[in-house]
CSV table of C-alpha atoms in Angstrom, one decimal:
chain,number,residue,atom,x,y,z
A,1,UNK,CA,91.5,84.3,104.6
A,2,UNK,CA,90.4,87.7,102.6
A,3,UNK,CA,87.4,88.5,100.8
A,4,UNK,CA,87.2,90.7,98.2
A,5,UNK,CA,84.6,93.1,98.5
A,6,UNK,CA,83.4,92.0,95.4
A,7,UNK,CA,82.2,88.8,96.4
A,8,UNK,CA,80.6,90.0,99.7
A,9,UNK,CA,77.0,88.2,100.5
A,10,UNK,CA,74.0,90.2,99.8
A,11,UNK,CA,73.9,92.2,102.9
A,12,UNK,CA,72.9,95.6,102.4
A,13,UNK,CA,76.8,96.1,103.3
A,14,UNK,CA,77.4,98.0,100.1
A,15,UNK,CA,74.1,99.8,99.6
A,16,UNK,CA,73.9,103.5,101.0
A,17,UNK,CA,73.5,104.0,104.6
A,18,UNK,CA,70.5,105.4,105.9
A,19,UNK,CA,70.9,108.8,106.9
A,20,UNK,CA,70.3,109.7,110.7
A,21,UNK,CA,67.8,111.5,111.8
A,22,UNK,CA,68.2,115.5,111.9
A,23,UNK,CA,71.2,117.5,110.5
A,24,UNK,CA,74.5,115.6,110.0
A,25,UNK,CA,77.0,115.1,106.8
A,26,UNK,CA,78.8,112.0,106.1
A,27,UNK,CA,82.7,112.1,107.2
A,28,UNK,CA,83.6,108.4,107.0
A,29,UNK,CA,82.7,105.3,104.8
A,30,UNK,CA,85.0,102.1,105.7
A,31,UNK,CA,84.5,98.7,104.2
A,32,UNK,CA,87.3,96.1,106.4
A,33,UNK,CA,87.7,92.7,105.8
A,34,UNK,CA,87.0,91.1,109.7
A,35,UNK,CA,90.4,90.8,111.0
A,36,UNK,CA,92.6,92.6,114.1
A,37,UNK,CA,95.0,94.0,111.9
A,38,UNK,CA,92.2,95.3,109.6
A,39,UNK,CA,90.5,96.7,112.3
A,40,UNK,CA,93.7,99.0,113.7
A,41,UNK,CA,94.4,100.3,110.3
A,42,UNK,CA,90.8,101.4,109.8
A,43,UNK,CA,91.1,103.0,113.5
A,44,UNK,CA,94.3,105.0,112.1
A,45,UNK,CA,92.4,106.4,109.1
A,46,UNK,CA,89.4,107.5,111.2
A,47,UNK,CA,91.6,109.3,113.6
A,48,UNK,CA,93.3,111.2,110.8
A,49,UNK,CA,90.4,111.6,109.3
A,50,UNK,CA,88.7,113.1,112.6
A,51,UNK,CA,91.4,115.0,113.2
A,52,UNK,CA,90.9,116.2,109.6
A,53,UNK,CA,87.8,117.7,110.1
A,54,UNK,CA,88.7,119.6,113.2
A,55,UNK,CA,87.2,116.8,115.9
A,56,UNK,CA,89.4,117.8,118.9
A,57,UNK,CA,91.5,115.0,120.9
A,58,UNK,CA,89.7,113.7,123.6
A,59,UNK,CA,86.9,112.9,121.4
A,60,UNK,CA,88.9,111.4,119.0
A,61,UNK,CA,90.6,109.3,121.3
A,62,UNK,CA,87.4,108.5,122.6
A,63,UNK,CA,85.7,107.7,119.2
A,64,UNK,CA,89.0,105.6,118.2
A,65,UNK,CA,88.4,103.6,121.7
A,66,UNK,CA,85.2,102.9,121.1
A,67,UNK,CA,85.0,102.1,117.6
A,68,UNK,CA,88.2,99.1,118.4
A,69,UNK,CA,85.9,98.2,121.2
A,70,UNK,CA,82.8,97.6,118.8
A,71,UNK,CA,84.9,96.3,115.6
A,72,UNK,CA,87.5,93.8,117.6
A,73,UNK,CA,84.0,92.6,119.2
A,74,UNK,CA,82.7,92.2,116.0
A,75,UNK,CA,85.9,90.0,114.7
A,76,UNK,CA,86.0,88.1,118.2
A,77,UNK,CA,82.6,86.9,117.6
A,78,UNK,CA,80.8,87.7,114.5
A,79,UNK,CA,83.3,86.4,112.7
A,80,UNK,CA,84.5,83.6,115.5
A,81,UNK,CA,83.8,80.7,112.8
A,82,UNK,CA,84.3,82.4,109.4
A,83,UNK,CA,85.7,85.2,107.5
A,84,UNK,CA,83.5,88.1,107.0
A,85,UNK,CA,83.3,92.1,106.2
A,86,UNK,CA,82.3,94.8,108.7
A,87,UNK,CA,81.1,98.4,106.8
A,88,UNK,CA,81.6,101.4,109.6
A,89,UNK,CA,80.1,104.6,108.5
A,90,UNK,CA,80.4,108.2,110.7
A,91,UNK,CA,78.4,111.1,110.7
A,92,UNK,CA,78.8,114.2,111.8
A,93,UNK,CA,75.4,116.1,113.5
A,94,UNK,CA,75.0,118.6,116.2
A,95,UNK,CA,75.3,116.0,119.1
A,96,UNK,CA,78.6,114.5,118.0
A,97,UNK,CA,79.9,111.9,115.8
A,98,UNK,CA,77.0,108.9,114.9
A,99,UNK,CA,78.3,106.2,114.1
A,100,UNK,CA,77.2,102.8,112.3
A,101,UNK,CA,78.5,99.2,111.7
A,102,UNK,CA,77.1,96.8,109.8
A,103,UNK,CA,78.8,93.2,109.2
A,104,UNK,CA,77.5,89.9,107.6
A,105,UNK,CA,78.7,87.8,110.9
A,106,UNK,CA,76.8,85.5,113.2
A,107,UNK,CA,74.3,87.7,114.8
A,108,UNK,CA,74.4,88.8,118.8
A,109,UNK,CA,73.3,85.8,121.3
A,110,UNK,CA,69.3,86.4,121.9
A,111,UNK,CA,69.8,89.0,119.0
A,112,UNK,CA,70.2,91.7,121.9
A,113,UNK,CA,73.0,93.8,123.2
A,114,UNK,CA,75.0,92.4,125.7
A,115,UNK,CA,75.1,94.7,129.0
A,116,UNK,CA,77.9,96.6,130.1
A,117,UNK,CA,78.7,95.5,133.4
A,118,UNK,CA,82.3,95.6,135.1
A,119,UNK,CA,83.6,91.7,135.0
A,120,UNK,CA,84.0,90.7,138.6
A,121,UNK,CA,87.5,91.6,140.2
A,122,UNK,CA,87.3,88.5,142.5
A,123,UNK,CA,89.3,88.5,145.4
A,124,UNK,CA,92.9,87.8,144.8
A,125,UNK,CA,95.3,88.4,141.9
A,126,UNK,CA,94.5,84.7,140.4
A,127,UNK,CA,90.6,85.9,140.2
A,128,UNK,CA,90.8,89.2,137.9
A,129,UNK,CA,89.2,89.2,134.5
A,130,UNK,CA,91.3,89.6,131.6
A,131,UNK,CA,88.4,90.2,129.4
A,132,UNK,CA,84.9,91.2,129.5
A,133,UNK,CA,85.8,95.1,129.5
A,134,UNK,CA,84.9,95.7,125.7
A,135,UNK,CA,81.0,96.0,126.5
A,136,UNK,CA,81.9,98.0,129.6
A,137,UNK,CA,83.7,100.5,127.7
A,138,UNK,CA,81.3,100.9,124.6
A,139,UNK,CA,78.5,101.1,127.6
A,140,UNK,CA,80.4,104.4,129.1
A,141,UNK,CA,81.9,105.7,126.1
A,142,UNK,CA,78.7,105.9,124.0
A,143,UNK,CA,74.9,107.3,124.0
A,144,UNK,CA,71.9,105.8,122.1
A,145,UNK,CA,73.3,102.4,121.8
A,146,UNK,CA,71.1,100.5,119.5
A,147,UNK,CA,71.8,97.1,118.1
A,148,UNK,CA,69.5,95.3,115.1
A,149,UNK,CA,69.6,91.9,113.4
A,150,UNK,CA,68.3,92.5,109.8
A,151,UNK,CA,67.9,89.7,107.2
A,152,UNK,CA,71.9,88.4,107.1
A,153,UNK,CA,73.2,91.4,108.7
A,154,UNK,CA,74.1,93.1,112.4
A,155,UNK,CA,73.4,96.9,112.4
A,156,UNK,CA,75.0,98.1,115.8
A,157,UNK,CA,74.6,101.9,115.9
A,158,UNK,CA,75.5,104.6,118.4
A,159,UNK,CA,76.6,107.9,119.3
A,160,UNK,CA,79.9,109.7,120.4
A,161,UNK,CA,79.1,112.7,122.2
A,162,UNK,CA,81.7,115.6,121.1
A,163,UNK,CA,81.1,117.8,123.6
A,164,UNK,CA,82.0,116.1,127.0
A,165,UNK,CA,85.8,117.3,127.1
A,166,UNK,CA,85.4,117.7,131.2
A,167,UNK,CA,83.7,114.4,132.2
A,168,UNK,CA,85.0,111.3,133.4
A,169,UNK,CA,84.5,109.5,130.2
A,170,UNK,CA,86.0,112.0,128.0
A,171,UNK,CA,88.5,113.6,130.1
B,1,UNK,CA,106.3,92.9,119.8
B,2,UNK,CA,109.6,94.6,121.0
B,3,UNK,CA,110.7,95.5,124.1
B,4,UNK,CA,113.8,97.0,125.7
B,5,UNK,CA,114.2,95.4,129.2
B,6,UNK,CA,117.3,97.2,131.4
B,7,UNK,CA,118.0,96.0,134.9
B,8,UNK,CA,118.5,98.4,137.9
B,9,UNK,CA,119.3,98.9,141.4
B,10,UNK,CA,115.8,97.3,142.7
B,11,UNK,CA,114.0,96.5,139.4
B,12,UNK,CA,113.7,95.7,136.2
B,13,UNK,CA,112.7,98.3,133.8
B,14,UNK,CA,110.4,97.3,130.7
B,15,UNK,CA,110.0,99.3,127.6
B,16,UNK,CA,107.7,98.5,124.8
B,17,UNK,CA,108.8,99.7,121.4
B,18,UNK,CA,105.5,99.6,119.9
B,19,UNK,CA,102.7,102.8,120.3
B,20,UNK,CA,99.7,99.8,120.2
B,21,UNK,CA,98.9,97.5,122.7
B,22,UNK,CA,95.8,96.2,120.9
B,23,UNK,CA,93.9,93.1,119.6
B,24,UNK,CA,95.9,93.0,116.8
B,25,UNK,CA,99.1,92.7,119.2
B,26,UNK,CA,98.3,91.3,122.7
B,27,UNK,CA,98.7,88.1,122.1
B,28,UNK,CA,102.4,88.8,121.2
B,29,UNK,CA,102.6,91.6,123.9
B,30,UNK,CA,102.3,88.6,126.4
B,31,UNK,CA,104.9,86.1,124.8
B,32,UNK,CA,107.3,88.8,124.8
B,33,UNK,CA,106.5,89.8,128.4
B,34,UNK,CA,106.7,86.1,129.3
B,35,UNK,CA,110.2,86.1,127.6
B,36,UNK,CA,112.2,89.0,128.7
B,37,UNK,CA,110.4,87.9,133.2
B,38,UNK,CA,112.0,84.6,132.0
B,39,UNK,CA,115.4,85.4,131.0
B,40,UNK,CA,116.5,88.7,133.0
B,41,UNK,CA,117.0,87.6,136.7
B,42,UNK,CA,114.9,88.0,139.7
B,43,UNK,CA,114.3,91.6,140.7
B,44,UNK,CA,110.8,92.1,143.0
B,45,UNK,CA,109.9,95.1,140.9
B,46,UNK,CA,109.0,95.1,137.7
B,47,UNK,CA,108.5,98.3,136.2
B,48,UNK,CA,106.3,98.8,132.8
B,49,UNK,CA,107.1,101.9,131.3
B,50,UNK,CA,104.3,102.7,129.2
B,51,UNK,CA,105.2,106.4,127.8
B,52,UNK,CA,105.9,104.6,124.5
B,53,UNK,CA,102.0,103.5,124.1
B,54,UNK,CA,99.2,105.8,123.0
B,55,UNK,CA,96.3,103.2,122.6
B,56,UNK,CA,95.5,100.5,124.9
B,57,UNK,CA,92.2,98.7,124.0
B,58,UNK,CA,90.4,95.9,126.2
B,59,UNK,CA,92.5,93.1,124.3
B,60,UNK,CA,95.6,94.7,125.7
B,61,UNK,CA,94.3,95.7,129.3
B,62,UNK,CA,93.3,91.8,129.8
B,63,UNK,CA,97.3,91.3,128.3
B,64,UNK,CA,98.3,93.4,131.3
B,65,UNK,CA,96.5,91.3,133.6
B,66,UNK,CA,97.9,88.2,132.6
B,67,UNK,CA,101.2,89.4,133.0
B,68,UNK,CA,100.7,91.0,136.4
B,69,UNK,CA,99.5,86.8,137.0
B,70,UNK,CA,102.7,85.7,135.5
B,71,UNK,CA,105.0,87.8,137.9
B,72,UNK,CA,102.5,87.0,140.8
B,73,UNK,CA,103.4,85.4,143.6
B,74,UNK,CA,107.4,86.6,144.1
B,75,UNK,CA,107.3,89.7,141.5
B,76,UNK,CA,104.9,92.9,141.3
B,77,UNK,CA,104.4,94.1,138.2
B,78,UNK,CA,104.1,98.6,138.0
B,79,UNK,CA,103.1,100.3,135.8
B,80,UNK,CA,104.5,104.1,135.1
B,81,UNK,CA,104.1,107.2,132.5
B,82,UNK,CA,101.1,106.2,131.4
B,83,UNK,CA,99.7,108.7,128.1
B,84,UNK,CA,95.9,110.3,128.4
B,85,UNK,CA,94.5,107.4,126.1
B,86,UNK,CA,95.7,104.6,128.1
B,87,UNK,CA,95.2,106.4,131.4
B,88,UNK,CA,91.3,106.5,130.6
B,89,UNK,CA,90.9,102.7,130.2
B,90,UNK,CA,92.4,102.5,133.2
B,91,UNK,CA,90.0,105.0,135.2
B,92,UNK,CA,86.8,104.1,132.9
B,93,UNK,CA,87.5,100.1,134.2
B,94,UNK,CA,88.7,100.7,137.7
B,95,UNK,CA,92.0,98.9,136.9
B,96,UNK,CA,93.9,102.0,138.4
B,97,UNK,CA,92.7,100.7,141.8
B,98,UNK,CA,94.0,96.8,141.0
B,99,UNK,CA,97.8,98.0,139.4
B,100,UNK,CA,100.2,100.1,140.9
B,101,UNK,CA,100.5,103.2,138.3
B,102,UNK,CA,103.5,105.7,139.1
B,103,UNK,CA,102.9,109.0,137.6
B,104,UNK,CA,106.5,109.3,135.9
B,105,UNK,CA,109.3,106.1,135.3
B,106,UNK,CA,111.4,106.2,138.4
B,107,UNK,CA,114.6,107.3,137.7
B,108,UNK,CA,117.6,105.3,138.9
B,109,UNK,CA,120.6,104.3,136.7
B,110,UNK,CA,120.3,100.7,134.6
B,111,UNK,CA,123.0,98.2,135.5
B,112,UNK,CA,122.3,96.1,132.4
B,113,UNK,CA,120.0,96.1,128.7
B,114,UNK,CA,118.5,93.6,126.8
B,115,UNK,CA,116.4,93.4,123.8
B,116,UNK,CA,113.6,91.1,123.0
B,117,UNK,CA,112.7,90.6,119.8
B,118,UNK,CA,109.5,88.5,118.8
């Protein structure tokens, strides 16, 4: 099912994104409808558009990792029981690439980010997770995680660090 | 989601013909996986040559579990060539020290191809 954006629910989802705090200059404003195969063709555009303004490959690997992490999340359980839109914006500051997404779906449970911890490998093959990673990842991949519940709306913001080339995240 | 199977000496080779192995496909990934173990014969090895993907997401790492599960108990599923991207899911989750990753596909001539479709 597709919404228009349009018809989207008073949400603050089209109104201009706050700037963050010190230097930085928009690069990206996306508005997706909630779905999987939404969410991979925004991923495509950001990485061309990355790539675009000179943001080198690990960190755009990195950012396109991270944002499917967030945004499939955000599909997966925001948008579990309905149809919905998510807005992602980037900016571009000194530190790297900060990043916000906003959607209109069911808010977090206890309106908190979940933790990133490793899903238990158990024992034997039977016993290993097949999901539970996506926290993990956006846990390690990201600084500054901060998530808010506002009025009808998730604001989950963070930041991709541009210049870690060499470390273990990164490299 | 295609994929090229082609059996050899001591295993059976796997090819995905997509770049993605996302949310958006791992449902399918899995179907056709199931598929091509079901109808191409009984070799131990099973060899996932993953030079074709550049993005691997957690939707698709939890497909690769399941279908290390589905060749468990009498087949091993291995993983080989795998690009930078999907390489760092693997370290970033520690799934490199639960698969069997091979640096390059082994090389050893195919006795037989399929396709799969789906």
């Amino acid at each position: 099912m597709r919404q228009r954006l349009a018809s989207m629910p008073p949400c603050h989802l089209n109104g201009q994104h706050p700037p963050p705090a010190g230097q930085s200059r928009p690069l990206i404003r996306l508005r997706l409808v909630g779905e999987t195969e939404a969410v991979r063709g925004a991923l495509q555009r950001v990485s061309a558009r990355l790539a675009a303004d000179g943001v080198g490959q690990d960190a755009r690997e990195v950012a396109e990792l991270a944002l499917a992490e967030a945004m499939n999340n955000i599909v997966e359980h925001a948008f579990a029981d309905r149809p919905g839109l998510v807005a992602l914006d980037i900016d571009r500051c000194a530190a790297g690439l900060c990043v916000t997404l906003r959607d209109n779906g069911r808010r977090m449970p206890r309106s908190t980010l979940p933790p990133g911890t490793l899903p238990a490998c158990g024992t034997c093959t039977d016993d290993l997770p097949e999901g539970g990673f996506g926290w993990f990842l956006i846990h390690a991949l990201a600084r500054n995680l901060s998530y808010r519940r506002i009025g009808s709306c998730n604001r989950l913001h963070f930041l991709l660090p541009e210049d870690e080339g060499g470390n273990s995240a990164a490299g | 989601m295609q994929l090229e199977t082609s059996m050899h000496e001591d295993f059976l080779l796997v090819r995905p013909a997509q770049a993605r192995i996302d949310a958006a496909a791992a449902i399918q990934f899995k179907e056709a996986m199931r598929r091509a173990l079901a109808e191409t014969g009984d070799r131990r090895r099973v060899v996932l040559d993953m030079t074709p993907v550049t993005f691997l997401d957690s939707s698709g790492l939890g497909a690769l579990v399941a279908v290390m599960k589905l060749c468990a108990p009498d087949r091993q599923l291995e993983l080989a060539g795998l690009t930078q991207p999907v390489a760092r899911v693997f370290r970033l989750t520690r799934m490199d020290r639960v698969f069997t990753v091979h640096e390059e596909v082994p090389a050893s001539p195919a006795t037989r191809m399929h396709q799969h479709g789906g």
